Amino acid sequence: MSASRARLGVLVSGSGSNLQALLDACARPDYPAEVACVVSNVATAYALERARAAGVPAVVVDHKAHASKVDFEQALLGALREARVEWICLAGFMRLLSADFLGRFPGRVLNIHPSLLPSFPGLHAQRQALERGVKVAGCTVHFVDAGTDTGPIIGQAAVPVLPDDDEKSLGARILVEEHRLYPLAVRLAVTGQVSLEGARTRVAARATTDALALRSPGAME
Ligand code: GRF
């Protein structure tokens, strides 16, 4: 099936545990996507090690080395084009992409965020959740638009907030769900089982049933 697998470009800035979840999913012969390249704006990001360990091209495009955002995004586009990327997955990528850049990949840029959007967009989502005192937190995979974590939602997963939680413990509980949800959402997107309808998405009934039926981590992607 490799000829028809969707080519993903994964953009990272940090640890890359979500990248790892995508790499692991892509290692399965029946997964409909492959990671064509990983691009980091931070040269020291551990995610780059993960890419190299998986034999995937790992490229650094440092925003600080470019005079303007336009220049930075041009360099980013160059790296993605060279790897013939068709879909972009943001996985802890700490730069906002312009509408111009997003227009090069219409409806093909996904992001994962550690909150149940539209609650707690932006930085420190877990801290925001704890400060607000919510009892349920979680993560969201969504299509990216020019806003901050505002694009149409593909999927969400919830976790409890426990009385003694701090940012670290809550973040770790959310990450377990992130690693399950992101490969599933990418599968739905690249196979056309989720489609854009204005500000919302529609997920095919069969995909929804499967996702609800298969709860165990790793079984869903
Ligand atoms: C995740 O919590 C993700 O939701 C957010 O940034 C974090 C990245 O973690 N966008 P990692 O680099 O994938 O481990």
Coordinates of C-alpha atoms and ligand atoms in Angstrom, one line a residue:
M1 CA 0.0 0.0 0.0
S2 CA 3.0 2.3 0.4
A3 CA 2.5 4.0 -3.0
S4 CA -0.8 5.5 -1.8
R5 CA 0.1 6.5 1.7
A6 CA -0.3 10.1 2.5
R7 CA 2.9 12.0 3.1
L8 CA 3.0 13.8 6.4
G9 CA 5.3 16.6 7.4
V10 CA 5.4 16.9 11.2
L11 CA 6.3 20.2 12.7
V12 CA 7.8 20.2 16.2
S13 CA 9.6 22.3 18.7
G14 CA 10.2 20.0 21.7
S15 CA 10.1 16.5 23.1
G16 CA 8.1 15.0 20.2
S17 CA 6.1 12.4 22.1
N18 CA 3.2 13.0 19.7
L19 CA 5.6 12.7 16.8
Q20 CA 6.6 9.3 18.3
A21 CA 2.9 8.2 18.4
L22 CA 2.6 9.1 14.7
L23 CA 5.9 7.4 13.8
D24 CA 4.7 4.3 15.6
A25 CA 1.3 4.3 13.8
C26 CA 3.0 4.8 10.5
A27 CA 5.2 1.8 11.2
R28 CA 2.2 -0.4 10.8
P29 CA 1.7 -1.7 7.3
D30 CA -2.0 -0.9 7.2
Y31 CA -1.7 2.7 8.4
P32 CA -2.7 5.1 5.5
A33 CA 0.1 7.6 6.1
E34 CA 3.9 7.9 6.4
V35 CA 6.1 10.6 8.0
A36 CA 7.9 12.1 5.0
C37 CA 9.9 14.6 7.1
V38 CA 10.1 16.3 10.5
V39 CA 10.9 20.0 10.7
S40 CA 11.8 21.7 13.9
N41 CA 12.3 25.4 14.5
V42 CA 14.5 24.5 17.5
A43 CA 17.8 22.8 16.8
T44 CA 18.0 21.0 20.2
A45 CA 14.5 19.5 20.1
Y46 CA 14.5 15.9 21.2
A47 CA 11.9 15.3 18.5
L48 CA 14.7 15.5 15.9
E49 CA 16.4 12.5 17.6
R50 CA 13.1 10.5 17.4
A51 CA 12.9 11.3 13.7
R52 CA 16.5 10.2 13.0
A53 CA 16.0 7.0 15.0
A54 CA 13.0 6.2 12.8
G55 CA 15.0 6.9 9.6
V56 CA 12.9 10.0 8.8
P57 CA 14.6 13.1 7.4
A58 CA 14.9 15.7 10.2
V59 CA 15.3 19.3 9.2
V60 CA 15.9 22.4 11.3
V61 CA 14.4 25.7 10.1
D62 CA 15.2 28.1 12.9
H63 CA 12.9 31.1 13.0
K64 CA 15.6 33.2 14.6
A65 CA 17.8 32.7 11.6
H66 CA 15.3 34.4 9.4
A67 CA 14.8 38.1 9.2
S68 CA 11.0 37.9 9.0
K69 CA 8.1 35.5 9.4
V70 CA 7.6 35.5 5.6
D71 CA 11.2 34.4 5.2
F72 CA 10.9 31.7 7.9
E73 CA 7.7 30.3 6.3
Q74 CA 9.3 30.3 2.9
A75 CA 12.2 28.2 4.3
L76 CA 9.6 25.9 6.0
L77 CA 7.7 25.6 2.7
G78 CA 11.0 24.7 0.9
A79 CA 11.7 21.9 3.3
L80 CA 8.2 20.5 3.1
R81 CA 8.1 20.7 -0.7
E82 CA 11.5 18.9 -1.0
A83 CA 10.0 16.0 1.0
R84 CA 6.8 16.1 -1.2
V85 CA 4.7 16.6 1.9
E86 CA 0.9 16.5 1.4
W87 CA -0.4 16.9 5.0
I88 CA 1.0 18.8 7.9
C89 CA 0.7 17.7 11.5
L90 CA 1.7 20.3 14.2
A91 CA 3.0 18.4 17.2
G92 CA 4.1 20.8 19.8
F93 CA 5.2 23.3 17.2
M94 CA 5.4 26.7 19.0
R95 CA 5.1 29.1 16.1
L96 CA 1.8 30.4 14.7
L97 CA 1.5 29.9 10.9
S98 CA 0.1 32.7 8.7
A99 CA -3.0 32.5 6.6
D100 CA -0.7 32.6 3.5
F101 CA 1.2 29.6 4.6
L102 CA -2.0 27.7 5.5
G103 CA -3.4 28.5 2.1
R104 CA -0.7 26.3 0.6
F105 CA -2.2 23.3 2.3
P106 CA -5.9 24.0 2.3
G107 CA -7.7 21.7 4.8
R108 CA -4.6 19.7 5.3
V109 CA -3.0 21.1 8.4
L110 CA -3.8 19.5 11.7
N111 CA -2.9 20.4 15.3
I112 CA -3.2 18.7 18.7
H113 CA -3.9 20.8 21.7
P114 CA -4.0 19.7 25.4
S115 CA -7.4 21.0 26.3
L116 CA -11.0 20.4 25.4
L117 CA -11.3 23.3 23.0
P118 CA -12.8 25.8 22.8
S119 CA -11.8 26.0 26.5
F120 CA -8.2 27.0 27.2
P121 CA -6.6 27.8 23.9
G122 CA -3.0 29.0 23.7
L123 CA -0.2 28.4 26.1
H124 CA -0.3 26.5 29.4
A125 CA -3.6 24.8 28.7
Q126 CA -3.2 22.4 31.6
R127 CA -2.5 25.3 34.0
Q128 CA -5.5 27.2 32.7
A129 CA -7.7 24.1 33.4
L130 CA -6.3 23.7 36.9
E131 CA -6.8 27.4 37.7
R132 CA -10.3 27.4 36.4
G133 CA -11.1 24.3 38.6
V134 CA -12.6 22.2 35.8
K135 CA -13.2 18.5 36.7
V136 CA -12.7 17.2 33.2
A137 CA -9.8 18.0 31.0
G138 CA -8.5 16.5 27.8
C139 CA -7.1 17.0 24.3
T140 CA -8.4 18.1 20.9
V141 CA -7.2 17.5 17.4
H142 CA -8.4 20.1 14.9
F143 CA -7.8 21.5 11.5
V144 CA -5.7 24.6 11.7
D145 CA -7.0 28.0 10.7
A146 CA -5.3 31.4 11.2
G147 CA -6.5 31.7 14.8
T148 CA -4.9 30.2 17.9
D149 CA -6.4 26.8 18.4
T150 CA -9.7 27.9 16.8
G151 CA -10.0 25.5 13.8
P152 CA -12.7 22.9 13.1
I153 CA -12.5 20.1 15.7
I154 CA -11.9 16.6 14.4
G155 CA -11.8 14.7 17.7
Q156 CA -11.5 15.0 21.4
A157 CA -10.6 12.8 24.4
A158 CA -11.4 13.5 28.0
V159 CA -9.6 12.7 31.3
P160 CA -10.6 13.4 34.9
V161 CA -8.9 16.2 36.9
L162 CA -8.0 14.7 40.2
P163 CA -7.9 16.7 43.5
D164 CA -4.1 16.5 43.9
D165 CA -3.2 17.2 40.3
D166 CA -0.5 19.6 39.3
E167 CA 0.4 20.7 35.7
K168 CA 2.7 17.7 35.4
S169 CA 0.4 15.0 36.5
L170 CA -2.5 16.3 34.6
G171 CA -0.4 16.9 31.5
A172 CA 0.9 13.3 31.7
R173 CA -2.7 11.9 31.9
I174 CA -3.7 14.1 28.9
L175 CA -0.7 13.0 26.9
V176 CA -1.7 9.3 27.1
E177 CA -4.9 10.3 25.3
E178 CA -3.1 12.6 22.9
H179 CA -1.0 9.7 21.7
R180 CA -4.1 7.7 21.1
L181 CA -6.1 10.4 19.5
Y182 CA -3.7 12.0 17.1
P183 CA -3.0 8.9 15.0
L184 CA -6.7 8.2 14.9
A185 CA -7.5 11.7 13.7
V186 CA -4.8 11.6 11.1
R187 CA -6.2 8.4 9.8
L188 CA -9.7 9.9 9.6
A189 CA -8.4 13.0 7.8
V190 CA -6.1 11.4 5.2
T191 CA -8.8 8.7 4.3
G192 CA -11.5 11.4 3.9
Q193 CA -13.6 10.0 6.8
V194 CA -13.7 13.5 8.2
S195 CA -14.7 16.4 6.1
L196 CA -14.9 20.2 6.6
E197 CA -18.3 21.8 6.8
G198 CA -17.7 25.5 7.4
A199 CA -16.5 25.9 11.0
R200 CA -17.3 22.3 11.9
T201 CA -16.3 18.8 10.7
R202 CA -18.4 15.8 9.9
V203 CA -16.9 12.4 10.9
A204 CA -18.2 9.4 8.9
A205 CA -20.6 7.3 11.0
R206 CA -18.5 4.2 10.6
A207 CA -15.4 5.9 11.9
T208 CA -17.2 7.3 14.9
T209 CA -18.6 3.8 15.8
D210 CA -15.1 2.3 15.5
A211 CA -13.5 5.0 17.6
L212 CA -16.1 4.5 20.4
A213 CA -15.8 0.8 20.2
L214 CA -12.1 0.5 20.4
R215 CA -11.1 2.2 23.6
S216 CA -7.7 0.6 24.4
P217 CA -4.6 2.7 23.7
G218 CA -2.9 1.7 20.5
A219 CA -5.9 -0.2 19.2
M220 CA -7.5 2.9 17.6
E221 CA -5.0 4.2 15.1
Ligands
GRF1 C1 1.4 18.4 23.6 O1 0.8 18.6 24.9 C2 0.5 19.0 22.5 O2 -0.8 18.9 22.8 C3 0.9 20.5 22.6 O3 2.3 20.5 22.8 C4 2.7 19.3 23.5 C5 3.7 18.6 22.7 O4 4.3 17.5 23.4 N1 0.5 21.2 21.3 P1 5.2 16.6 22.6 O5 6.4 17.4 22.0 O6 4.4 15.9 21.5 O7 5.7 15.6 23.6

